[in-house]
Short mmCIF file of C-alpha atoms in Angstrom, two decimals:
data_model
loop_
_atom_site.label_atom_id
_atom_site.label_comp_id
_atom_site.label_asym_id
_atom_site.label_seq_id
_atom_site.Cartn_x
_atom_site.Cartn_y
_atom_site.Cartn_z
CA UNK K 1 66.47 152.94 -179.54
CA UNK K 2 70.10 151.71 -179.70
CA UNK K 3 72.24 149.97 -177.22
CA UNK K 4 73.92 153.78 -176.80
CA UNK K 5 70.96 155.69 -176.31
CA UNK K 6 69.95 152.92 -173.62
CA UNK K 7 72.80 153.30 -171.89
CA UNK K 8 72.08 156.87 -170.77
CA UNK K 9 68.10 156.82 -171.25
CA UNK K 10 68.59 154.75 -168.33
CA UNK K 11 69.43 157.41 -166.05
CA UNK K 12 66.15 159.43 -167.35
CA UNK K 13 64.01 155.72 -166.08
CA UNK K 14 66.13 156.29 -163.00
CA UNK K 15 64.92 159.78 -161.89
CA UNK K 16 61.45 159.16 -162.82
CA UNK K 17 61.43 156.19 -160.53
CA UNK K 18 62.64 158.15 -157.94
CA UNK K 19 60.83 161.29 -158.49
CA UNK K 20 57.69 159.18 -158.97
CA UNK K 21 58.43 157.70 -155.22
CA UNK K 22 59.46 160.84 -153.62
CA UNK K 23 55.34 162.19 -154.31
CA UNK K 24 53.78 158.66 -153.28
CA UNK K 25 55.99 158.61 -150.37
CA UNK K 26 54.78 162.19 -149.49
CA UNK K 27 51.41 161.28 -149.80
CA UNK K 28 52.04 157.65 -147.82
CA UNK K 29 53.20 159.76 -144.81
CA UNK K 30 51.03 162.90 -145.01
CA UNK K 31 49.20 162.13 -142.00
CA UNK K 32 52.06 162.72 -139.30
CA UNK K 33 53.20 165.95 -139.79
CA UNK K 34 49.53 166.86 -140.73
CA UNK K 35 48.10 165.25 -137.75
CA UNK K 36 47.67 168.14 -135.00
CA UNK K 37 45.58 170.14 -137.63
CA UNK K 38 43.21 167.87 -138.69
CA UNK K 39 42.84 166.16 -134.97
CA UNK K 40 41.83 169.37 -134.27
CA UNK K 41 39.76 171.31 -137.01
CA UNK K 42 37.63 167.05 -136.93
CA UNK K 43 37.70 166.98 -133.44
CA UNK K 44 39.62 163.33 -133.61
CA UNK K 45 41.17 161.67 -131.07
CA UNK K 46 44.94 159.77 -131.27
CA UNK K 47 43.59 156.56 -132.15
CA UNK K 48 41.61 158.22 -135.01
CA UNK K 49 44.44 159.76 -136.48
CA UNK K 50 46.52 157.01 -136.11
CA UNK K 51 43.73 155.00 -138.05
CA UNK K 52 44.27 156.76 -141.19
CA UNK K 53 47.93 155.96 -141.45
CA UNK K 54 47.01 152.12 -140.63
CA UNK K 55 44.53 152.56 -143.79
CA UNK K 56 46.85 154.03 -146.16
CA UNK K 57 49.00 151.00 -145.26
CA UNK K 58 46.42 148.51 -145.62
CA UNK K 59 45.50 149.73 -148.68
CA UNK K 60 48.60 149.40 -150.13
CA UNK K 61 49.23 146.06 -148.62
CA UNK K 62 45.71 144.70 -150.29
CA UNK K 63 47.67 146.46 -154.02
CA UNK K 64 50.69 144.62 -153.68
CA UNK K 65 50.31 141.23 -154.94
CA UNK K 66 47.87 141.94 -157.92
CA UNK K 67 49.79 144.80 -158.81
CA UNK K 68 52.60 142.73 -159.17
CA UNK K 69 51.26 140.34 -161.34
CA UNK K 70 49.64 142.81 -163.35
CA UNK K 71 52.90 144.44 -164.03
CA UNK K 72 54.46 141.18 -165.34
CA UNK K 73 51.69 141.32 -168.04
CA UNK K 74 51.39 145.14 -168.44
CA UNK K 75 53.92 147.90 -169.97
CA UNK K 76 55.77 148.89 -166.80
CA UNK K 77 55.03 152.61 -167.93
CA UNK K 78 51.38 152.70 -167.54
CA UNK K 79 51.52 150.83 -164.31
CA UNK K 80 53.50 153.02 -162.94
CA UNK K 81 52.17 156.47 -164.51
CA UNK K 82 48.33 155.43 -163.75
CA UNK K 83 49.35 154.40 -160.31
CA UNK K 84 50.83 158.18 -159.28
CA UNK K 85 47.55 159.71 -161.31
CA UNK K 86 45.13 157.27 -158.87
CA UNK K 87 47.05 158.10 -155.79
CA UNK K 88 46.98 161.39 -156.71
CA UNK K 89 43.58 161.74 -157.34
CA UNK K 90 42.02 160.21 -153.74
CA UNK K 91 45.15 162.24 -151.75
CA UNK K 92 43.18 165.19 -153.75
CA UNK K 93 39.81 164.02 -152.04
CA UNK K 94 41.60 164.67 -148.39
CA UNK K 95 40.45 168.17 -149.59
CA UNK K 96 36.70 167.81 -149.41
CA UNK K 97 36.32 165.45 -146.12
CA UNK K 98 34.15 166.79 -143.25
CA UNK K 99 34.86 163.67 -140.83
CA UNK K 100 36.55 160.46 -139.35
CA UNK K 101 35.01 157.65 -142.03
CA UNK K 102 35.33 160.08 -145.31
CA UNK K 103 39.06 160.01 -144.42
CA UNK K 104 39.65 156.59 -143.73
CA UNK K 105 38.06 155.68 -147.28
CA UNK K 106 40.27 158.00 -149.23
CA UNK K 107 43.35 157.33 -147.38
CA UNK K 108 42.77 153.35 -148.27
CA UNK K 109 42.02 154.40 -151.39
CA UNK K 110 45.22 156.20 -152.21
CA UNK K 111 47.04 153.98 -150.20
CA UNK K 112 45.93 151.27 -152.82
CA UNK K 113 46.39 153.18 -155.92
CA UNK K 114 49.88 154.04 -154.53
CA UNK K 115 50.12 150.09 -154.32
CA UNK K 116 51.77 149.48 -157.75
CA UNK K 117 54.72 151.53 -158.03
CA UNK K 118 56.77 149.83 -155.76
CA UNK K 119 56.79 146.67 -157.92
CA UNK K 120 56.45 149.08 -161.15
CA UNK K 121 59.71 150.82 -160.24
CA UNK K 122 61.54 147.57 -159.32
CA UNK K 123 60.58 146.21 -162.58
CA UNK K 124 61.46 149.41 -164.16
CA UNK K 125 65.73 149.02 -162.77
CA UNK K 126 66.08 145.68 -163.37
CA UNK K 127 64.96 145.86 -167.04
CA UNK K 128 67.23 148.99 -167.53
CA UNK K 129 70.36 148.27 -165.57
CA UNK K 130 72.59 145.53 -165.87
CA UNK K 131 73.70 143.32 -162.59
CA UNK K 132 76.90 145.43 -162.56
CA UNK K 133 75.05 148.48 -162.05
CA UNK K 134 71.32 147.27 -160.81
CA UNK K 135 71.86 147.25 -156.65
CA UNK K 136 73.46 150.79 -156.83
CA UNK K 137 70.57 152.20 -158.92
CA UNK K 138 67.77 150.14 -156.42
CA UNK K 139 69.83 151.86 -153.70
CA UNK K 140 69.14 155.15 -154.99
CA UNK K 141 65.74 154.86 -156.31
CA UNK K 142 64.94 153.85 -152.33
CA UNK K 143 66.62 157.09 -150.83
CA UNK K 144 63.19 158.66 -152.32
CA UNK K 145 61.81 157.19 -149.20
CA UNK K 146 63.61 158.99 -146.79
CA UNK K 147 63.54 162.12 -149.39
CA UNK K 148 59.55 161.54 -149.22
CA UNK K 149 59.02 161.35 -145.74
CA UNK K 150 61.08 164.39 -145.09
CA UNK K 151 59.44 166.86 -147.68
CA UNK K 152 56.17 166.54 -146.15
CA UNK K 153 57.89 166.96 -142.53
CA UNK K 154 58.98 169.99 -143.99
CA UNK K 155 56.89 171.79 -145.97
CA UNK K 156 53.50 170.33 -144.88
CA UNK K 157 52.78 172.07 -141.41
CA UNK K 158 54.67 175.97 -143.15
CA UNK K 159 51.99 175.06 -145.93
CA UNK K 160 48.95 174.42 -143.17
CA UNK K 161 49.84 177.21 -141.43
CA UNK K 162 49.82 179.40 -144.42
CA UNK K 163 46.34 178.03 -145.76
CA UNK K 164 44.95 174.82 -144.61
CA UNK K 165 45.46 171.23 -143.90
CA UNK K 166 43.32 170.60 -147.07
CA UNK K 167 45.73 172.16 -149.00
CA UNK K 168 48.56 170.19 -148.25
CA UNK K 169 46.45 167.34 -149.26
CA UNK K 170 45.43 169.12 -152.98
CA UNK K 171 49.10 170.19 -153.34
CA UNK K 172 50.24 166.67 -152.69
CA UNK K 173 47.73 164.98 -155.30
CA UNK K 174 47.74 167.58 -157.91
CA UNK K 175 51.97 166.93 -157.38
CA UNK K 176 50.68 163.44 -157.66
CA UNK K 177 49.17 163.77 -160.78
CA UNK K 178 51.40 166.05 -162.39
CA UNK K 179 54.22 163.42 -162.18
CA UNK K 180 52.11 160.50 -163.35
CA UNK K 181 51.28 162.48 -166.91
CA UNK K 182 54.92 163.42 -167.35
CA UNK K 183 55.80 159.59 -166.62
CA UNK K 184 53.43 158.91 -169.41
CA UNK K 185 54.75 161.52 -171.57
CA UNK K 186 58.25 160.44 -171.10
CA UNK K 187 58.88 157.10 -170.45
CA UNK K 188 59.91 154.68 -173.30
CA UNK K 189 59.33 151.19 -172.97
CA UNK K 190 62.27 149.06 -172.80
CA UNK K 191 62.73 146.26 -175.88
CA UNK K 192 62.64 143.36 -173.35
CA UNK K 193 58.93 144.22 -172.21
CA UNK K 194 57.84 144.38 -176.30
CA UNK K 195 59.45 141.00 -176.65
CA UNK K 196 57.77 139.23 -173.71
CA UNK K 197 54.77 140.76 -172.64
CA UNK K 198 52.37 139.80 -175.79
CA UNK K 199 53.50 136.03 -175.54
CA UNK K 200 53.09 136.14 -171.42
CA UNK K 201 49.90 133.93 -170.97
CA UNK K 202 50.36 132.07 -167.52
CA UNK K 203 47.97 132.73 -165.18
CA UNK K 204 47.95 134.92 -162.11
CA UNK K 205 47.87 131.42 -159.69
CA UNK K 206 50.98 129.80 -161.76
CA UNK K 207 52.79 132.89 -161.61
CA UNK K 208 52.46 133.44 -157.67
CA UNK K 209 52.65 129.48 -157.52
CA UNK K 210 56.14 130.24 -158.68
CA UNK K 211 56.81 132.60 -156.65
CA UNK K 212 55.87 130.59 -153.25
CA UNK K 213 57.79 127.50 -154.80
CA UNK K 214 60.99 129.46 -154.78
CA UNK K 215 62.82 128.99 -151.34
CA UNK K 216 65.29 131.41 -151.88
CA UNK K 217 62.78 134.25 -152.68
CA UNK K 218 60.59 132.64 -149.36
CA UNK K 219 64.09 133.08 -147.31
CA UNK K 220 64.77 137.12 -148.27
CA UNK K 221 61.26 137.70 -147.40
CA UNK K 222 61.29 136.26 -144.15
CA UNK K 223 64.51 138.02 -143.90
CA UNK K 224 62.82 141.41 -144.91
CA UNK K 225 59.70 140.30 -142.74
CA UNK K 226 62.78 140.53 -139.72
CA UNK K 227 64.27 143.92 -141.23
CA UNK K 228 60.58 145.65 -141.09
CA UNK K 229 61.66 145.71 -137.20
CA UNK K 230 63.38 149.42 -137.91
CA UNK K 231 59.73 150.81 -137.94
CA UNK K 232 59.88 149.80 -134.00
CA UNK K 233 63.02 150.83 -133.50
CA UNK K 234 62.28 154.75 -135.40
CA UNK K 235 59.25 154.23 -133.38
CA UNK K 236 60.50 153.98 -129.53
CA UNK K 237 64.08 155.17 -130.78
CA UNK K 238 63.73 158.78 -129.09
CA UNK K 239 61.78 157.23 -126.08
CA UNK K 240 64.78 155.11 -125.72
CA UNK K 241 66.81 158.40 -125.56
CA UNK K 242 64.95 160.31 -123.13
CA UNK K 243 63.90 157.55 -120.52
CA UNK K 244 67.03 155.14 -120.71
CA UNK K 245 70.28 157.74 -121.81
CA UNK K 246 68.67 161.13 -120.42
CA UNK K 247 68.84 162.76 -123.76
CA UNK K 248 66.51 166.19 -124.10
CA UNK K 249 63.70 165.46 -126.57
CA UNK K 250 65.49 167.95 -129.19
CA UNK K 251 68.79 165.80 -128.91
CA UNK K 252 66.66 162.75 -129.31
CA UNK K 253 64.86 163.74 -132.75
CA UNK K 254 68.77 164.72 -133.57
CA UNK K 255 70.06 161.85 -132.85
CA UNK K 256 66.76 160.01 -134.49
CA UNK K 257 67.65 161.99 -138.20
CA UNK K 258 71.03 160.67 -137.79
CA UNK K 259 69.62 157.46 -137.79
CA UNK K 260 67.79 157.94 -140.76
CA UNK K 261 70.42 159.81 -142.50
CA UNK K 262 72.56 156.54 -142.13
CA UNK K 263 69.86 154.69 -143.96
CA UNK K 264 69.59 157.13 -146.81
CA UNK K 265 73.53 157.23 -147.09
CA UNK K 266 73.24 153.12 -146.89
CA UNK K 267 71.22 152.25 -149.39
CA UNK K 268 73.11 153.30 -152.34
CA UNK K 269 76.44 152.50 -150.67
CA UNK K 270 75.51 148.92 -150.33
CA UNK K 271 74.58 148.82 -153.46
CA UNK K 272 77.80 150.37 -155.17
CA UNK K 273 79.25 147.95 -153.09
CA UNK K 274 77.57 145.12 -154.40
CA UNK K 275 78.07 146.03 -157.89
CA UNK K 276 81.55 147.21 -157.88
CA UNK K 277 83.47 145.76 -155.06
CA UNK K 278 81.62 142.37 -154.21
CA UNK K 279 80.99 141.49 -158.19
CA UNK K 280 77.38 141.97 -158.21
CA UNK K 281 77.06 139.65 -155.32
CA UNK K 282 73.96 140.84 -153.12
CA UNK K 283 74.41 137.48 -150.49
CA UNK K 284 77.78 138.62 -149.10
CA UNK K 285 76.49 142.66 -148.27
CA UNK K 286 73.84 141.70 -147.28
CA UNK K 287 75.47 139.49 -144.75
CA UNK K 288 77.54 142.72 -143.71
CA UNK K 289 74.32 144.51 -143.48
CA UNK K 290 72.88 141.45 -140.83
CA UNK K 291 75.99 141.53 -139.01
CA UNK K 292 76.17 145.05 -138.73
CA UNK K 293 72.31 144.95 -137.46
CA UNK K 294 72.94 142.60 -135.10
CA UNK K 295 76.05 144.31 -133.36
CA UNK K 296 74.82 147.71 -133.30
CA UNK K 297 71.82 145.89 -131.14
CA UNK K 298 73.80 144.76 -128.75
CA UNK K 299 75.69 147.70 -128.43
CA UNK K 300 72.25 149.97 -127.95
CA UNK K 301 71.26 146.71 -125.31
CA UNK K 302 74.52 148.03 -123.26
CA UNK K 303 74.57 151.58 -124.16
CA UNK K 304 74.44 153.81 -120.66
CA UNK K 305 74.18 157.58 -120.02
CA UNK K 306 77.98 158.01 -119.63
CA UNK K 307 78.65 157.65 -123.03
CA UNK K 308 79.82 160.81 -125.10
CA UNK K 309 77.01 162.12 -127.53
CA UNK K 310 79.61 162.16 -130.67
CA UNK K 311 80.24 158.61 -129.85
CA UNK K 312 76.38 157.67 -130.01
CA UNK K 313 76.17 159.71 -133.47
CA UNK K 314 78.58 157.54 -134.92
CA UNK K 315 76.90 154.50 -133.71
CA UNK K 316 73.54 155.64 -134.65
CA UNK K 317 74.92 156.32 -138.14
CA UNK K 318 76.33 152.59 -138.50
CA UNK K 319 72.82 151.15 -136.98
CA UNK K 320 70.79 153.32 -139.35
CA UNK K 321 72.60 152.44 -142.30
CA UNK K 322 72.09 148.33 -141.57
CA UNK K 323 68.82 148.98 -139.94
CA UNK K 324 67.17 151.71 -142.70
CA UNK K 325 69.43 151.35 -145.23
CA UNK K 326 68.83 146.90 -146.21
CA UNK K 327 65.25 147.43 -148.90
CA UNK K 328 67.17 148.81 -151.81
CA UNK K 329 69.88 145.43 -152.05
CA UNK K 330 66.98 143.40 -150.34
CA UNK K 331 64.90 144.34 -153.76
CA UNK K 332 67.57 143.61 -155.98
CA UNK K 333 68.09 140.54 -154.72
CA UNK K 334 64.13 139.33 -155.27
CA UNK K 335 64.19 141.11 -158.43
CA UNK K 336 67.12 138.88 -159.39
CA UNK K 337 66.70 135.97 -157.79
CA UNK K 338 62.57 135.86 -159.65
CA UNK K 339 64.42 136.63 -163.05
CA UNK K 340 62.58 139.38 -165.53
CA UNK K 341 59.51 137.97 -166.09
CA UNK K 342 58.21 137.70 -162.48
CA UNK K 343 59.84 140.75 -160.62
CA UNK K 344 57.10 142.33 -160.54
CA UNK K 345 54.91 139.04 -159.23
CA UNK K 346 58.12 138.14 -156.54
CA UNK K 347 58.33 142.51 -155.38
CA UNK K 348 54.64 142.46 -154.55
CA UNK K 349 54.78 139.23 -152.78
CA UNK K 350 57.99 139.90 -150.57
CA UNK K 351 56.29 143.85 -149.83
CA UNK K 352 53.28 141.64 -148.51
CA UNK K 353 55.77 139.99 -145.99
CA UNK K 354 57.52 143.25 -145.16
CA UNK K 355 54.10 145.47 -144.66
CA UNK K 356 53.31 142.56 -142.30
CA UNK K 357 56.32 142.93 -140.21
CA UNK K 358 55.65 146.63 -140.39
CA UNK K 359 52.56 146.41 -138.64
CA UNK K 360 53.56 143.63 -136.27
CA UNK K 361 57.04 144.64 -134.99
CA UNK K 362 56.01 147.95 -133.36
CA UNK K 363 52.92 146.25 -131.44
CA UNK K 364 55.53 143.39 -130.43
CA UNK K 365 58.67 145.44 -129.38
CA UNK K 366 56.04 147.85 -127.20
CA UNK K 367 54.82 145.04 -125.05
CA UNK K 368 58.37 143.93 -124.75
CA UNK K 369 59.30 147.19 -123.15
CA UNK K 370 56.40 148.32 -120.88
CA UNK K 371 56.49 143.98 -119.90
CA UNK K 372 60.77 143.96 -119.14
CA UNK K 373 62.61 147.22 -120.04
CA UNK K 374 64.44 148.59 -123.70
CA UNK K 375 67.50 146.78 -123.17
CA UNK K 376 65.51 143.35 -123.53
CA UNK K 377 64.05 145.08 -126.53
CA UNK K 378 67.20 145.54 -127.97
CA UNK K 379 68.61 142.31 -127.37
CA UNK K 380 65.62 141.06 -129.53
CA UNK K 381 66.50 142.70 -132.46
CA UNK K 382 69.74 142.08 -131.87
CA UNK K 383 68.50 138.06 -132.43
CA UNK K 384 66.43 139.15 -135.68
CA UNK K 385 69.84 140.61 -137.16
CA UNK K 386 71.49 136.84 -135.84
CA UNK K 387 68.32 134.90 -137.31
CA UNK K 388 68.79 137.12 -140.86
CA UNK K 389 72.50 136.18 -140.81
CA UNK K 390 71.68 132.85 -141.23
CA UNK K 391 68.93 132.78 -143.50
CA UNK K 392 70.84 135.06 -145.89
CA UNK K 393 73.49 132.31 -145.63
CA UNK K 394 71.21 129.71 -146.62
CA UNK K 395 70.09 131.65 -149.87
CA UNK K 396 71.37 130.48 -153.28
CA UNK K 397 72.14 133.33 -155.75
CA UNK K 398 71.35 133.11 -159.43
CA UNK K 399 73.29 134.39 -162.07
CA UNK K 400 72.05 137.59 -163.80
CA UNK K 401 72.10 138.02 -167.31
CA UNK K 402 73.40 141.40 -168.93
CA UNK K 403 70.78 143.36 -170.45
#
């Protein structure tokens, strides 16, 4: 393949990345909208239910690291097409459960088969897009999270009333599958991986040793480790409506898509930012993002019932954008900042740090509020933005070769 046929294959690498994260990301967050039908047809109760969202997480937590490191060593392309064909297959096995423990197996299972793409995909844009470009494609590829979650909020309860839970499940592995052949069948490998990956020898522990020895890689994690707060804040955020501002429940999910909205619209605005305004800096918008996080805190920390409701939209937009919409620049930035040969290594070691905050921040910022009240809450996050600021500050960039 030619420089000029890379230059718009790249595109084609593009979609399947995000079309390949749109179906793992349906899968990932199949339990919610699913939840009332199974609770009921297995007799579960909450914490149950809740349980097999915590193993589909855990799962994919235990994938991360050894994906990575397997996808500095492995074609990209198989990684990521056996990785949507796994998933795919143990979402499938949600068909045949008849209780509580069968569940929790198979939604670890596909939670760690799902484990790989994230590093896969990451690998996958920085290989194929150059630094001027790179950010605004990560941006994009990470809207397929938003695009994920709501396609199953969607269609997944019209489906179960229509047939069955269990067929959401088989339509959502099958779709799983589906996508993984195709990514076999139509991804080309890119020259750099050809080059490299026959004559990459280290081992797994020098590799990661690398990895933790870098202190500007150590600093965006701990910074994404701080950013993992906006699952709290999507978790309490319509709770925070109805009991503090008086909104209606409907208003609140409203005002709650808005949010996310804002961090679908962010991530590939940063990113075009980033690439074409800042000169492929990452360190300076993401400082805008930290600042932005950190005001929009403090604002919620004083917000009060007497404000206009098109007022809060606008706010919630701004706080979803810095709030939802940091992973896809946070991800080129690691990418970068690891160089070629370890993204994949450096993305499943900072999505370690990040699933941790994701399971600690919601725990946290609930004892905060039933201990003093939301706007206490609030002014915590508003600290993790301040704390970010700084240790974005501290980070050194490295310069990016073209590809």
């Amino acid at each position: 393949m030619d420089h000029k046929e890379r230059l718009g294959y790249r595109w084609i690498i593009l979609a399947i990345c995000w079309f390949g994260y749109v179906v793992a990301m349906t899968q990932r967050l199949s339990i919610g909208p699913l939840a009332p039908f199974i609770k009921t047809s297995l007799n579960l109760n909450n914490y149950q239910i809740g349980m097999f969202t915590s193993a589909v997480f855990v799962g994919y937590m235990v994938a991360l690291v050894p994906a990575g490191l397997i996808v500095d060593r492995i074609n990209e392309r198989w990684v990521i097409g056996f990785s949507e064909i796994l998933g795919g297959i143990f979402i499938c096995c949600m068909f045949f459960i008849r209780g509580f423990y069968e569940g929790i197996i198979f939604m670890g299972l596909c939670g760690f088969g799902l484990g790989a793409i994230l590093p896969a995909t990451s690998k996958a844009i920085m290989l194929w897009f150059t630094e001027k470009e790179r950010a605004t494609a990560m941006g994009i590829k990470h809207t397929s999270i938003n695009v994920g979650g709501i396609l199953g909020a969607v269609s997944f309860p019209v489906l179960a009333l229509a047939t069955s839970w269990r067929h959401c499940f088989l339509a959502a592995g099958l779709m799983g599958i589906f996508v993984g052949l195709m990514t076999l069948l139509i991804y080309r490998t890119h020259p750099f991986t050809h080059n490299t990956s026959a004559q990459h020898t280290e081992s797994f522990y020098k590799s990661l040793k690398k990895i933790i020895q870098n202190k500007d890689i150590i600093l965006v994690s701990l910074v994404g480790f701080f950013a993992t707060v906006e699952f709290a804040i999507i978790t309490f955020f319509v709770l925070f409506l109805k009991e503090e501002l008086r909104y209606a429940v409907v208003t609140g999910g409203f005002l709650l898509a808005t949010l996310e909205a804002g961090g679908a619209f962010g991530k590939p605005l940063f990113g075009l930012i980033s690439d074409k305004i800042m000169n492929g800096s990452r360190k300076k918008v993401y400082l805008i993002i930290c600042s932005l996080w950190c005001l929009g805190a403090i604002f919620m920390a004083l917000a009060s019932k007497e404000l206009t409701t098109s007022f809060i939209i606008i706010v919630c937009a701004f706080l979803g954008m810095a709030c939802i919409g940091w992973s896809g620049l946070h991800f080129t930035l690691v990418a970068e900042l690891a160089g070629k040969e370890l993204v994949g290594s450096a993305t499943g070691f900072t999505s370690v740090i990040l699933s941790l905050g994701a399971l600690t921040w919601p725990v946290f910022l609930g004892k905060i509020i039933d201990w003093q009240d939301y706007k206490t809450a609030w002014l915590v996050i508003s600290v993790l933005g301040g704390i970010s600021f700084f240790l974005i500050k501290a980070v050194q960039e490295k310069d990016t070769e073209v590809v």
